[in-house]
């Protein structure tokens, strides 16, 4: 099986970060914590160190050589965007003079490096399953994933993510659906964890029916945690990211895991085609200092997204290691 890159601890390393956010033109304003006035810089100086082996430092030129001619697509919510923008910065830092194009059409963004025939793409899709406007209103269809048939095919690498929108929405406020459809029945609402599992199961069936593992490598971007007081699953831990400047020490977080983690692992175990889990939950839980917090360009406290540079760079270092270790790359 090789090294478990997901068990370890954060150690201070002054050779980090992997890029200077001021030199990366791809960072969403809300994620550029230094530009938004974050005064401390120590959070930029941590390296993830697996317990049982070493994680190779990201080498942008090596990544470009190995990924030459390939199409890579991130599909998911703004946490996917967080990871995609991080990878763009990491690649750009290796080849700052390289010609590139960045185009956005609807919910789809494409970054291309013609010199390498490489495209790194992001498709904004918060549920993966279909959200359809019908006469009764917007319907979240737990059994349907038609959108994948025309937007996820023809890629060498797919990195999927969904979770936050299943539980972080309130009717009339930020909830994009009016009804849920499941097994032919219409519901005004249902247990969100049940809905999440059913939607994810539909996605796994799509993977089983549509993916050829010899041409397409599939990853699931694991559950990215939040650090809010009294928010969902972490009520027993009195913590918020506001004012945090250093990671939690050691290898384990003093609180429960998000309930979605076990659901994701259950569904992936029943998927017949190979899907690699980027099991980033614990290493990210330890980084309570890594969120934009008050430095995301508007009033409030963002403890769910991540600063760039920041922890998503490590997610991409692990992705790089896994892609480098896989056959044919």
Short mmCIF file of C-alpha atoms in Angstrom, two decimals:
data_model
loop_
_atom_site.label_atom_id
_atom_site.label_comp_id
_atom_site.label_asym_id
_atom_site.label_seq_id
_atom_site.Cartn_x
_atom_site.Cartn_y
_atom_site.Cartn_z
CA UNK A 1 0.00 0.00 0.00
CA UNK A 2 2.92 2.35 0.67
CA UNK A 3 3.14 5.26 3.04
CA UNK A 4 0.19 6.63 4.99
CA UNK A 5 0.69 10.30 4.26
CA UNK A 6 -2.31 11.29 6.38
CA UNK A 7 -0.99 10.40 9.85
CA UNK A 8 1.59 12.78 11.21
CA UNK A 9 2.15 16.21 12.73
CA UNK A 10 3.01 19.76 11.75
CA UNK A 11 6.57 20.93 12.25
CA UNK A 12 7.99 24.39 11.79
CA UNK A 13 10.05 24.73 8.61
CA UNK A 14 11.32 28.12 7.47
CA UNK A 15 11.67 26.93 3.86
CA UNK A 16 7.87 27.16 3.58
CA UNK A 17 5.54 28.41 2.16
CA UNK A 18 5.89 26.94 -1.33
CA UNK A 19 5.01 30.31 -2.92
CA UNK A 20 4.52 33.96 -2.08
CA UNK A 21 0.81 34.78 -2.25
CA UNK A 22 1.69 38.30 -3.46
CA UNK A 23 3.15 36.73 -6.63
CA UNK A 24 0.18 34.47 -7.37
CA UNK A 25 -2.53 36.07 -9.53
CA UNK A 26 -5.08 33.27 -9.02
CA UNK A 27 -6.05 33.64 -5.36
CA UNK A 28 -9.64 34.54 -4.54
CA UNK A 29 -9.64 37.78 -2.53
CA UNK A 30 -11.23 36.10 0.51
CA UNK A 31 -8.37 33.55 0.72
CA UNK A 32 -5.46 36.00 0.45
CA UNK A 33 -5.02 36.45 4.19
CA UNK A 34 -1.78 38.42 3.98
CA UNK A 35 -3.28 40.89 1.51
CA UNK A 36 -6.31 41.18 3.78
CA UNK A 37 -4.09 42.33 6.64
CA UNK A 38 -3.31 39.21 8.65
CA UNK A 39 -0.40 40.43 10.77
CA UNK A 40 1.19 37.09 11.77
CA UNK A 41 3.24 34.94 9.41
CA UNK A 42 4.19 31.89 11.47
CA UNK A 43 1.19 29.93 10.13
CA UNK A 44 2.95 29.97 6.73
CA UNK A 45 6.01 28.20 8.12
CA UNK A 46 4.70 24.71 8.83
CA UNK A 47 5.41 21.49 7.01
CA UNK A 48 3.33 18.32 7.30
CA UNK A 49 5.51 15.41 8.44
CA UNK A 50 3.99 11.91 8.19
CA UNK A 51 4.90 9.67 11.11
CA UNK A 52 6.08 6.63 9.16
CA UNK A 53 7.77 8.17 6.10
CA UNK A 54 8.62 11.44 4.40
CA UNK A 55 6.34 13.46 2.17
CA UNK A 56 8.25 14.72 -0.88
CA UNK A 57 8.35 18.48 -1.22
CA UNK A 58 6.33 19.69 -4.19
CA UNK A 59 8.50 20.09 -7.27
CA UNK A 60 6.61 22.16 -9.81
CA UNK A 61 8.83 21.34 -12.80
CA UNK A 62 8.64 17.62 -12.02
CA UNK A 63 4.84 17.90 -11.70
CA UNK A 64 4.64 19.62 -15.10
CA UNK A 65 6.80 16.96 -16.74
CA UNK A 66 4.78 14.11 -15.25
CA UNK A 67 1.43 15.73 -16.05
CA UNK A 68 2.39 16.78 -19.59
CA UNK A 69 -0.57 16.46 -21.96
CA UNK A 70 -3.02 15.67 -19.16
CA UNK A 71 -6.37 17.14 -18.13
CA UNK A 72 -7.07 17.41 -14.40
CA UNK A 73 -10.48 18.44 -13.05
CA UNK A 74 -11.51 19.45 -9.53
CA UNK A 75 -15.28 19.09 -8.99
CA UNK A 76 -16.94 20.42 -5.85
CA UNK A 77 -17.71 23.45 -3.72
CA UNK A 78 -15.51 26.38 -2.71
CA UNK A 79 -13.24 24.03 -0.73
CA UNK A 80 -12.42 22.41 -4.10
CA UNK A 81 -11.73 25.89 -5.44
CA UNK A 82 -9.45 26.45 -2.43
CA UNK A 83 -7.40 23.38 -3.41
CA UNK A 84 -7.45 24.19 -7.15
CA UNK A 85 -6.20 27.76 -6.60
CA UNK A 86 -3.48 26.43 -4.31
CA UNK A 87 -2.25 24.09 -7.07
CA UNK A 88 -2.29 26.93 -9.62
CA UNK A 89 -0.08 28.99 -7.30
CA UNK A 90 2.31 26.06 -6.76
CA UNK A 91 2.63 25.45 -10.50
CA UNK A 92 2.93 29.17 -11.31
CA UNK A 93 5.76 29.55 -8.78
CA UNK A 94 7.75 26.90 -10.69
CA UNK A 95 7.21 28.56 -14.09
CA UNK A 96 6.30 32.21 -13.45
CA UNK A 97 7.17 33.26 -17.02
CA UNK A 98 5.23 30.44 -18.72
CA UNK A 99 2.37 31.48 -20.98
CA UNK A 100 -1.00 30.46 -19.61
CA UNK A 101 -4.67 31.08 -20.19
CA UNK A 102 -7.44 31.23 -17.61
CA UNK A 103 -11.03 31.09 -18.80
CA UNK A 104 -14.30 30.82 -16.92
CA UNK A 105 -17.58 29.85 -18.57
CA UNK A 106 -20.56 29.44 -16.28
CA UNK A 107 -19.48 27.26 -13.34
CA UNK A 108 -16.37 25.93 -15.11
CA UNK A 109 -12.87 27.45 -14.99
CA UNK A 110 -9.91 26.25 -17.07
CA UNK A 111 -6.24 27.08 -16.50
CA UNK A 112 -4.09 25.94 -19.44
CA UNK A 113 -0.34 25.78 -19.96
CA UNK A 114 0.07 25.31 -23.74
CA UNK A 115 3.79 24.58 -23.46
CA UNK A 116 2.96 21.44 -21.47
CA UNK A 117 -0.43 20.64 -23.00
CA UNK A 118 -1.73 20.66 -19.42
CA UNK A 119 -5.08 21.89 -18.17
CA UNK A 120 -6.04 22.27 -14.50
CA UNK A 121 -9.77 22.82 -14.29
CA UNK A 122 -12.41 23.52 -11.65
CA UNK A 123 -16.13 22.82 -11.90
CA UNK A 124 -18.24 24.45 -9.18
CA UNK A 125 -20.74 21.77 -8.11
CA UNK A 126 -21.73 21.72 -4.45
CA UNK A 127 -23.78 18.48 -4.32
CA UNK A 128 -22.43 16.42 -7.27
CA UNK A 129 -25.98 15.05 -7.75
CA UNK A 130 -28.41 17.04 -9.91
CA UNK A 131 -30.11 20.25 -8.81
CA UNK A 132 -32.96 20.87 -11.27
CA UNK A 133 -35.43 23.74 -11.64
CA UNK A 134 -38.95 22.30 -11.98
CA UNK A 135 -42.49 23.72 -11.75
CA UNK A 136 -42.57 23.21 -7.98
CA UNK A 137 -39.19 24.90 -7.52
CA UNK A 138 -35.55 23.80 -7.30
CA UNK A 139 -35.31 20.05 -6.67
CA UNK A 140 -32.21 18.28 -5.32
CA UNK A 141 -32.34 14.82 -6.93
CA UNK A 142 -30.48 12.32 -4.77
CA UNK A 143 -30.77 9.54 -7.37
CA UNK A 144 -29.74 11.55 -10.45
CA UNK A 145 -26.35 12.63 -11.70
CA UNK A 146 -26.96 13.52 -15.34
CA UNK A 147 -24.65 16.55 -15.05
CA UNK A 148 -21.69 14.18 -14.78
CA UNK A 149 -22.39 12.64 -18.15
CA UNK A 150 -21.59 15.83 -20.02
CA UNK A 151 -19.02 17.52 -17.79
CA UNK A 152 -16.79 14.91 -16.10
CA UNK A 153 -15.73 12.70 -19.00
CA UNK A 154 -12.47 12.78 -20.94
CA UNK A 155 -10.18 13.66 -18.01
CA UNK A 156 -7.00 11.94 -16.83
CA UNK A 157 -7.50 12.89 -13.17
CA UNK A 158 -10.75 13.71 -11.35
CA UNK A 159 -10.78 15.11 -7.79
CA UNK A 160 -14.30 15.17 -6.33
CA UNK A 161 -15.54 16.90 -3.20
CA UNK A 162 -18.90 17.49 -1.52
CA UNK A 163 -20.07 18.00 2.06
CA UNK A 164 -20.44 21.52 3.40
CA UNK A 165 -23.59 22.47 1.49
CA UNK A 166 -25.42 19.38 2.74
CA UNK A 167 -25.41 20.71 6.31
CA UNK A 168 -24.55 24.42 6.24
CA UNK A 169 -27.75 25.64 4.61
CA UNK A 170 -30.99 27.06 5.99
CA UNK A 171 -34.25 27.41 4.09
CA UNK A 172 -34.84 30.96 2.90
CA UNK A 173 -31.23 31.95 3.60
CA UNK A 174 -28.51 30.13 1.67
CA UNK A 175 -30.25 26.90 0.65
CA UNK A 176 -30.34 26.52 -3.16
CA UNK A 177 -33.06 23.83 -3.22
CA UNK A 178 -36.76 23.90 -2.30
CA UNK A 179 -37.36 20.13 -2.27
CA UNK A 180 -35.44 16.86 -2.16
CA UNK A 181 -36.40 14.01 -4.49
CA UNK A 182 -35.50 10.49 -3.37
CA UNK A 183 -36.71 7.21 -4.84
CA UNK A 184 -39.55 8.94 -6.68
CA UNK A 185 -40.84 10.82 -3.64
CA UNK A 186 -40.66 14.56 -2.93
CA UNK A 187 -39.58 15.77 0.52
CA UNK A 188 -39.51 19.28 1.97
CA UNK A 189 -36.44 18.23 3.94
CA UNK A 190 -34.83 15.13 5.43
CA UNK A 191 -31.99 14.11 7.71
CA UNK A 192 -29.05 15.80 6.00
CA UNK A 193 -26.58 13.00 6.81
CA UNK A 194 -28.97 10.47 5.24
CA UNK A 195 -29.33 12.73 2.19
CA UNK A 196 -25.53 13.11 1.98
CA UNK A 197 -25.01 9.34 2.06
CA UNK A 198 -27.65 8.73 -0.62
CA UNK A 199 -26.22 11.46 -2.86
CA UNK A 200 -22.68 10.15 -2.42
CA UNK A 201 -23.86 6.62 -3.20
CA UNK A 202 -25.37 7.88 -6.47
CA UNK A 203 -22.00 9.49 -7.26
CA UNK A 204 -20.16 6.22 -6.53
CA UNK A 205 -22.50 4.38 -8.92
CA UNK A 206 -21.69 6.99 -11.58
CA UNK A 207 -17.98 6.31 -11.05
CA UNK A 208 -18.54 2.55 -11.33
CA UNK A 209 -20.53 2.96 -14.56
CA UNK A 210 -18.40 5.58 -16.30
CA UNK A 211 -14.76 5.42 -15.22
CA UNK A 212 -12.07 3.40 -16.96
CA UNK A 213 -9.30 3.09 -14.36
CA UNK A 214 -6.66 2.52 -17.05
CA UNK A 215 -7.25 6.05 -18.41
CA UNK A 216 -8.72 8.04 -15.51
CA UNK A 217 -7.54 8.27 -11.91
CA UNK A 218 -10.24 9.25 -9.40
CA UNK A 219 -9.70 10.93 -6.03
CA UNK A 220 -12.20 12.02 -3.39
CA UNK A 221 -11.06 15.15 -1.58
CA UNK A 222 -11.76 14.21 2.03
CA UNK A 223 -13.83 16.16 4.51
CA UNK A 224 -12.37 19.59 5.21
CA UNK A 225 -13.17 20.53 8.82
CA UNK A 226 -14.47 23.80 10.23
CA UNK A 227 -13.37 25.40 13.51
CA UNK A 228 -16.42 27.20 14.85
CA UNK A 229 -17.77 27.27 18.39
CA UNK A 230 -20.90 25.15 18.64
CA UNK A 231 -20.95 24.33 14.94
CA UNK A 232 -22.42 20.94 14.01
CA UNK A 233 -20.16 18.08 14.98
CA UNK A 234 -17.59 19.85 17.18
CA UNK A 235 -19.85 21.25 19.91
CA UNK A 236 -17.91 19.46 22.63
CA UNK A 237 -14.72 21.33 21.74
CA UNK A 238 -14.63 24.97 22.74
CA UNK A 239 -12.64 26.33 19.85
CA UNK A 240 -12.82 28.82 17.04
CA UNK A 241 -10.15 29.88 14.61
CA UNK A 242 -10.29 33.54 15.64
CA UNK A 243 -6.87 34.67 16.84
CA UNK A 244 -5.23 31.27 16.39
CA UNK A 245 -1.60 31.50 15.31
CA UNK A 246 -0.17 27.97 15.67
CA UNK A 247 -1.32 24.41 14.89
CA UNK A 248 -2.45 21.88 17.48
CA UNK A 249 0.66 19.93 18.51
CA UNK A 250 0.88 16.18 18.15
CA UNK A 251 -0.91 13.78 15.80
CA UNK A 252 -4.51 13.83 17.06
CA UNK A 253 -7.17 16.48 17.53
CA UNK A 254 -8.88 16.71 20.95
CA UNK A 255 -12.42 16.30 19.66
CA UNK A 256 -14.69 14.22 17.44
CA UNK A 257 -14.32 13.79 13.70
CA UNK A 258 -17.03 15.21 11.42
CA UNK A 259 -19.72 12.53 10.91
CA UNK A 260 -19.27 12.76 7.14
CA UNK A 261 -15.85 11.08 7.41
CA UNK A 262 -17.26 7.64 8.25
CA UNK A 263 -19.97 8.01 5.58
CA UNK A 264 -17.37 8.80 2.90
CA UNK A 265 -15.27 5.78 3.91
CA UNK A 266 -18.36 3.52 3.90
CA UNK A 267 -19.39 4.62 0.41
CA UNK A 268 -15.87 4.35 -0.99
CA UNK A 269 -15.56 0.80 0.37
CA UNK A 270 -18.62 -0.20 -1.63
CA UNK A 271 -17.35 1.45 -4.84
CA UNK A 272 -16.01 -1.20 -7.21
CA UNK A 273 -13.77 1.11 -9.29
CA UNK A 274 -10.64 2.42 -7.52
CA UNK A 275 -11.09 5.79 -5.82
CA UNK A 276 -8.26 7.23 -3.70
CA UNK A 277 -9.36 9.09 -0.60
CA UNK A 278 -7.38 12.24 0.15
CA UNK A 279 -7.98 11.73 3.86
CA UNK A 280 -7.15 15.30 4.86
CA UNK A 281 -9.51 15.66 7.84
CA UNK A 282 -7.14 15.05 10.74
CA UNK A 283 -4.18 16.98 9.34
CA UNK A 284 -6.55 19.90 8.66
CA UNK A 285 -8.24 19.69 12.06
CA UNK A 286 -4.81 20.32 13.58
CA UNK A 287 -4.56 23.59 11.60
CA UNK A 288 -7.01 25.76 13.53
CA UNK A 289 -4.61 28.60 12.66
CA UNK A 290 -4.95 28.11 8.90
CA UNK A 291 -8.33 29.76 8.24
CA UNK A 292 -8.88 33.32 6.97
CA UNK A 293 -10.72 34.06 10.24
CA UNK A 294 -11.21 37.85 10.37
CA UNK A 295 -8.90 38.36 7.38
CA UNK A 296 -11.15 37.43 4.49
CA UNK A 297 -11.92 40.86 3.17
CA UNK A 298 -15.29 41.48 4.82
CA UNK A 299 -16.90 41.55 8.26
CA UNK A 300 -17.19 38.27 10.09
CA UNK A 301 -15.07 35.22 10.86
CA UNK A 302 -14.36 32.55 8.23
CA UNK A 303 -13.33 29.31 9.93
CA UNK A 304 -14.20 26.96 7.07
CA UNK A 305 -12.08 28.10 4.10
CA UNK A 306 -8.27 28.17 4.20
CA UNK A 307 -5.64 30.85 3.71
CA UNK A 308 -3.45 30.67 0.61
CA UNK A 309 -0.65 30.02 1.09
CA UNK A 310 -1.77 27.52 3.72
CA UNK A 311 -2.95 23.96 4.47
CA UNK A 312 -4.39 23.23 0.96
CA UNK A 313 -0.80 23.39 -0.32
CA UNK A 314 -0.17 20.28 1.77
CA UNK A 315 -3.27 18.60 0.32
CA UNK A 316 -1.69 19.18 -3.08
CA UNK A 317 1.73 17.94 -1.96
CA UNK A 318 0.03 14.68 -0.99
CA UNK A 319 -1.87 14.60 -4.30
CA UNK A 320 1.45 15.13 -6.09
CA UNK A 321 3.05 12.26 -4.14
CA UNK A 322 0.14 9.92 -4.89
CA UNK A 323 0.14 10.83 -8.59
CA UNK A 324 3.92 10.37 -8.73
CA UNK A 325 3.65 6.94 -7.10
CA UNK A 326 0.87 5.71 -9.37
CA UNK A 327 1.54 3.57 -12.42
CA UNK A 328 1.91 5.25 -15.76
CA UNK A 329 2.71 8.68 -14.35
#
